[in-house]
Amino acid sequence: MTPLTQADIDREIAELHAGGGGEHPARDYAPYRSTVLRHPKQPLVPLKDPEAAELTGPVFGVTDVTAHDHDLTRQHLGEPLGERITVQGRVLDREGRPVRGQLVEIWQANASGRYPHQRDDHPAPLDPNFSGVGRCLTDDEGRYAFTTIKPGAYPWRNHANAWRPAHIHFSVFGRAFTQRLVTQMYFPNDPLFRYDPIMNSVTDDRARQRLVAAYVHDLSRPEWSLGYQWDIVLDGPAATWMEEGR
């Protein structure tokens, strides 16, 4: 089968945007080819006892997060390769109030655009000193912070010559396990934005912009790391986009 071209993907996205959209894209979003395999196909099953789902969900405490979980550059004996960055922000509710004690998890590719996963066969080097996963708890002001390596772009075979922009995956659990939000943070001025069906599945331009971190020079550390600011809003009109099917 001949792979779809970028023009094919652009045409599909333009048609979907012209038809309007809600706060989130459809779970079966045609330009993002793997959604056909990932989205639920059966009707949702209502829980007979919703409180039981909360009681049996995972519970996270301070002892579950270790000293180097937030610093992905210090989890191995050697230094990872790539551009060291600091990413920090706040987790907020719809009223702008801080969400305290929130478990924030991240995972990402290394500086070459490769994940240390057995199914990632991208012909780029692995970094023995970088695993690409981290976590932390928000403080009383809802703040989180990570030190990591800026991830590289990588091919993803969605269509011909398909490349993902540099991004970091975030998971935020909300005030309850059933409120979990999984999303992606992008970096400013990436030339791959216009070619990425995942980012362009968000029809509202303001919502897309909320997925892009801001470079903040005052957050950069001299001779150490560049600083980025990215806030996460769990719900409401300014909510951060959530990946469907997660």
Coordinates of C-alpha atoms in Angstrom, one line a residue:
M1 CA 0.0 0.0 0.0
T2 CA 1.4 3.4 -1.0
P3 CA 1.8 5.6 2.2
L4 CA -0.2 8.7 2.4
T5 CA 1.7 11.9 1.6
Q6 CA 1.9 15.0 3.7
A7 CA -0.6 16.6 1.2
D8 CA -3.1 13.9 1.9
I9 CA -2.8 14.5 5.7
D10 CA -3.0 18.3 5.3
R11 CA -6.2 17.9 3.2
E12 CA -7.8 15.6 5.8
I13 CA -6.9 18.0 8.7
A14 CA -8.2 21.0 6.7
E15 CA -11.6 19.3 6.1
L16 CA -11.9 18.3 9.7
H17 CA -11.1 21.8 10.9
A18 CA -13.6 23.3 8.5
G19 CA -16.3 21.1 10.0
G20 CA -15.6 22.6 13.5
G21 CA -14.9 20.6 16.6
G22 CA -15.4 20.4 20.3
E23 CA -12.9 20.8 23.1
H24 CA -11.2 17.6 22.1
P25 CA -10.7 15.8 18.8
A26 CA -12.7 12.6 18.0
R27 CA -11.3 9.5 19.5
D28 CA -11.1 8.0 16.0
Y29 CA -9.2 10.9 14.3
A30 CA -8.4 9.8 10.8
P31 CA -5.2 11.8 10.2
Y32 CA -3.7 10.2 13.4
R33 CA -3.8 6.7 11.9
S34 CA -3.3 4.6 15.0
T35 CA -6.4 5.9 16.7
V36 CA -8.4 3.3 14.8
L37 CA -6.5 0.7 16.9
R38 CA -6.5 2.7 20.1
H39 CA -9.9 4.2 20.7
P40 CA -12.8 2.4 22.5
K41 CA -15.2 0.7 20.1
Q42 CA -17.8 -0.5 22.7
P43 CA -20.2 1.6 24.7
L44 CA -19.0 2.8 28.0
V45 CA -20.1 0.7 31.0
P46 CA -21.4 2.8 33.9
L47 CA -20.0 1.8 37.3
K48 CA -22.5 0.5 39.8
D49 CA -20.4 1.8 42.6
P50 CA -18.3 4.8 41.5
E51 CA -16.8 5.3 45.0
A52 CA -15.4 1.8 44.9
A53 CA -13.3 2.7 41.8
E54 CA -11.7 5.5 43.8
L55 CA -11.0 3.2 46.8
T56 CA -9.3 0.6 44.7
G57 CA -7.3 3.1 42.6
P58 CA -3.6 3.7 43.3
V59 CA -2.5 5.8 46.2
F60 CA 0.6 7.9 46.0
G61 CA 2.5 9.4 48.9
V62 CA 5.7 11.3 49.5
T63 CA 7.6 8.1 50.1
D64 CA 6.9 6.9 46.6
V65 CA 8.9 9.7 45.0
T66 CA 12.7 9.5 45.5
A67 CA 15.3 12.3 45.5
H68 CA 16.4 12.0 41.9
D69 CA 13.0 11.2 40.3
H70 CA 12.6 14.8 39.2
D71 CA 16.1 15.2 37.8
L72 CA 16.5 12.9 34.7
T73 CA 20.1 13.9 34.3
R74 CA 21.1 12.5 37.7
Q75 CA 19.5 9.0 37.5
H76 CA 22.7 7.3 36.2
L77 CA 26.4 7.4 36.9
G78 CA 27.3 9.2 33.7
E79 CA 26.1 12.5 32.1
P80 CA 23.4 12.2 29.4
L81 CA 24.0 13.7 26.0
G82 CA 22.1 16.7 24.8
E83 CA 20.8 20.1 25.7
R84 CA 20.0 20.2 29.5
I85 CA 16.7 22.0 30.3
T86 CA 14.6 22.8 33.3
V87 CA 10.8 22.6 32.9
Q88 CA 8.6 24.0 35.6
G89 CA 5.1 25.2 36.1
R90 CA 2.0 24.9 38.1
V91 CA -0.9 22.5 38.2
L92 CA -4.2 24.5 38.5
D93 CA -7.9 23.9 38.6
R94 CA -10.4 25.8 36.5
E95 CA -10.5 28.7 39.0
G96 CA -6.7 29.1 38.9
R97 CA -6.3 27.5 42.4
P98 CA -3.2 25.4 42.9
V99 CA -3.6 21.6 43.0
R100 CA -1.3 20.5 45.9
G101 CA 0.4 17.1 46.4
Q102 CA -0.3 16.2 42.8
L103 CA 1.7 13.4 41.2
V104 CA 3.2 14.6 37.9
E105 CA 4.9 12.0 35.7
I106 CA 6.9 12.6 32.5
W107 CA 8.4 10.4 29.8
Q108 CA 10.2 11.4 26.6
A109 CA 12.7 10.4 23.9
N110 CA 16.4 11.2 24.3
A111 CA 18.3 13.9 22.5
S112 CA 18.5 11.7 19.4
G113 CA 14.7 11.2 19.3
R114 CA 14.7 7.6 20.6
Y115 CA 12.9 5.9 23.5
P116 CA 14.6 3.1 25.5
H117 CA 11.8 0.7 24.5
Q118 CA 12.1 -2.6 22.8
R119 CA 9.5 -1.6 20.1
D120 CA 11.4 1.6 19.2
D121 CA 13.5 0.6 16.2
H122 CA 14.3 4.2 15.1
P123 CA 18.0 4.0 13.8
A124 CA 19.2 6.6 16.3
P125 CA 21.6 6.0 19.2
L126 CA 20.4 5.1 22.7
D127 CA 21.9 6.9 25.6
P128 CA 23.0 4.6 28.4
N129 CA 22.8 7.5 30.8
F130 CA 19.3 8.6 30.0
S131 CA 16.1 6.6 30.7
G132 CA 13.6 9.4 29.9
V133 CA 11.2 9.0 32.8
G134 CA 10.6 11.1 35.9
R135 CA 8.1 12.2 38.5
C136 CA 7.5 14.6 41.3
L137 CA 4.8 16.0 43.6
T138 CA 3.5 19.5 43.4
D139 CA 4.1 21.8 46.4
D140 CA 1.6 23.9 48.3
E141 CA 1.5 26.4 45.4
G142 CA 0.9 23.6 42.8
R143 CA 4.4 23.9 41.5
Y144 CA 6.4 21.1 39.8
A145 CA 9.9 21.1 38.3
F146 CA 12.0 18.8 36.2
T147 CA 15.6 18.9 35.0
T148 CA 16.0 16.8 31.8
I149 CA 17.4 16.8 28.3
K150 CA 15.6 18.4 25.4
P151 CA 14.1 15.5 23.3
G152 CA 14.8 15.1 19.6
A153 CA 12.3 14.8 16.8
Y154 CA 11.6 11.3 15.6
P155 CA 9.9 9.5 12.6
W156 CA 6.6 7.8 13.4
R157 CA 5.4 6.3 10.2
N158 CA 2.0 7.8 10.3
H159 CA 2.4 8.8 6.6
A160 CA 5.3 9.4 4.2
N161 CA 8.2 11.4 5.8
A162 CA 6.2 11.8 9.1
W163 CA 8.2 13.3 12.0
R164 CA 7.0 14.2 15.5
P165 CA 7.9 17.6 16.9
A166 CA 10.1 17.5 20.1
H167 CA 7.7 16.9 23.0
I168 CA 7.5 15.6 26.6
H169 CA 4.6 13.5 27.7
F170 CA 2.9 14.5 31.0
S171 CA 0.6 12.5 33.2
V172 CA -1.3 14.3 35.9
F173 CA -3.7 12.4 38.2
G174 CA -6.0 15.2 39.3
R175 CA -7.8 15.0 42.6
A176 CA -8.8 11.4 41.9
F177 CA -7.6 8.6 39.7
T178 CA -10.5 8.9 37.4
Q179 CA -9.5 12.5 36.6
R180 CA -6.1 11.5 35.2
L181 CA -4.9 13.7 32.4
V182 CA -2.3 12.6 29.8
T183 CA -1.0 15.3 27.5
Q184 CA 2.1 16.6 25.7
M185 CA 4.2 19.6 26.1
Y186 CA 5.9 21.1 23.0
F187 CA 8.7 23.6 22.5
P188 CA 8.3 27.1 20.9
N189 CA 8.8 27.7 17.2
D190 CA 9.2 24.1 16.2
P191 CA 9.1 23.9 12.4
L192 CA 7.4 20.5 12.6
F193 CA 4.2 21.9 14.1
R194 CA 2.4 22.3 10.8
Y195 CA 3.1 18.7 9.8
D196 CA 2.0 17.0 13.0
P197 CA -1.5 15.5 12.9
I198 CA -1.6 15.0 16.7
M199 CA -1.0 18.7 17.5
N200 CA -3.3 19.7 14.7
S201 CA -6.1 17.5 16.0
V202 CA -6.8 20.4 18.3
T203 CA -9.0 22.7 16.3
D204 CA -8.8 25.8 18.6
D205 CA -5.7 27.8 18.0
R206 CA -5.6 29.1 21.6
A207 CA -5.8 25.5 22.9
R208 CA -2.9 24.5 20.6
Q209 CA -0.8 27.4 21.9
R210 CA -1.5 26.2 25.5
L211 CA 0.4 23.0 24.6
V212 CA 3.6 25.0 23.9
A213 CA 6.0 25.9 26.7
A214 CA 7.4 29.4 27.0
Y215 CA 11.1 30.0 27.1
V216 CA 11.8 32.1 30.3
H217 CA 15.3 33.4 30.5
D218 CA 15.1 34.0 34.3
L219 CA 14.4 30.3 34.7
S220 CA 17.6 29.4 32.9
R221 CA 20.6 28.5 35.1
P222 CA 24.0 29.9 34.1
E223 CA 26.2 27.4 32.4
W224 CA 23.7 24.6 33.3
S225 CA 20.3 24.6 31.7
L226 CA 17.7 26.6 29.7
G227 CA 14.4 27.3 31.4
Y228 CA 10.9 26.6 30.2
Q229 CA 7.6 27.5 31.9
W230 CA 4.4 25.3 31.3
D231 CA 1.3 25.4 33.4
I232 CA -1.3 22.6 33.4
V233 CA -5.0 23.4 33.9
L234 CA -7.1 20.4 34.8
D235 CA -10.5 21.5 33.7
G236 CA -12.6 24.5 32.5
P237 CA -12.4 26.7 29.5
A238 CA -8.6 27.0 29.7
A239 CA -8.0 23.3 30.3
T240 CA -4.9 21.7 28.9
W241 CA -5.7 19.4 25.9
M242 CA -6.0 15.7 26.9
E243 CA -4.9 12.8 24.8
E244 CA -8.0 10.7 23.9
G245 CA -8.0 6.9 24.3
R246 CA -5.6 7.0 27.3

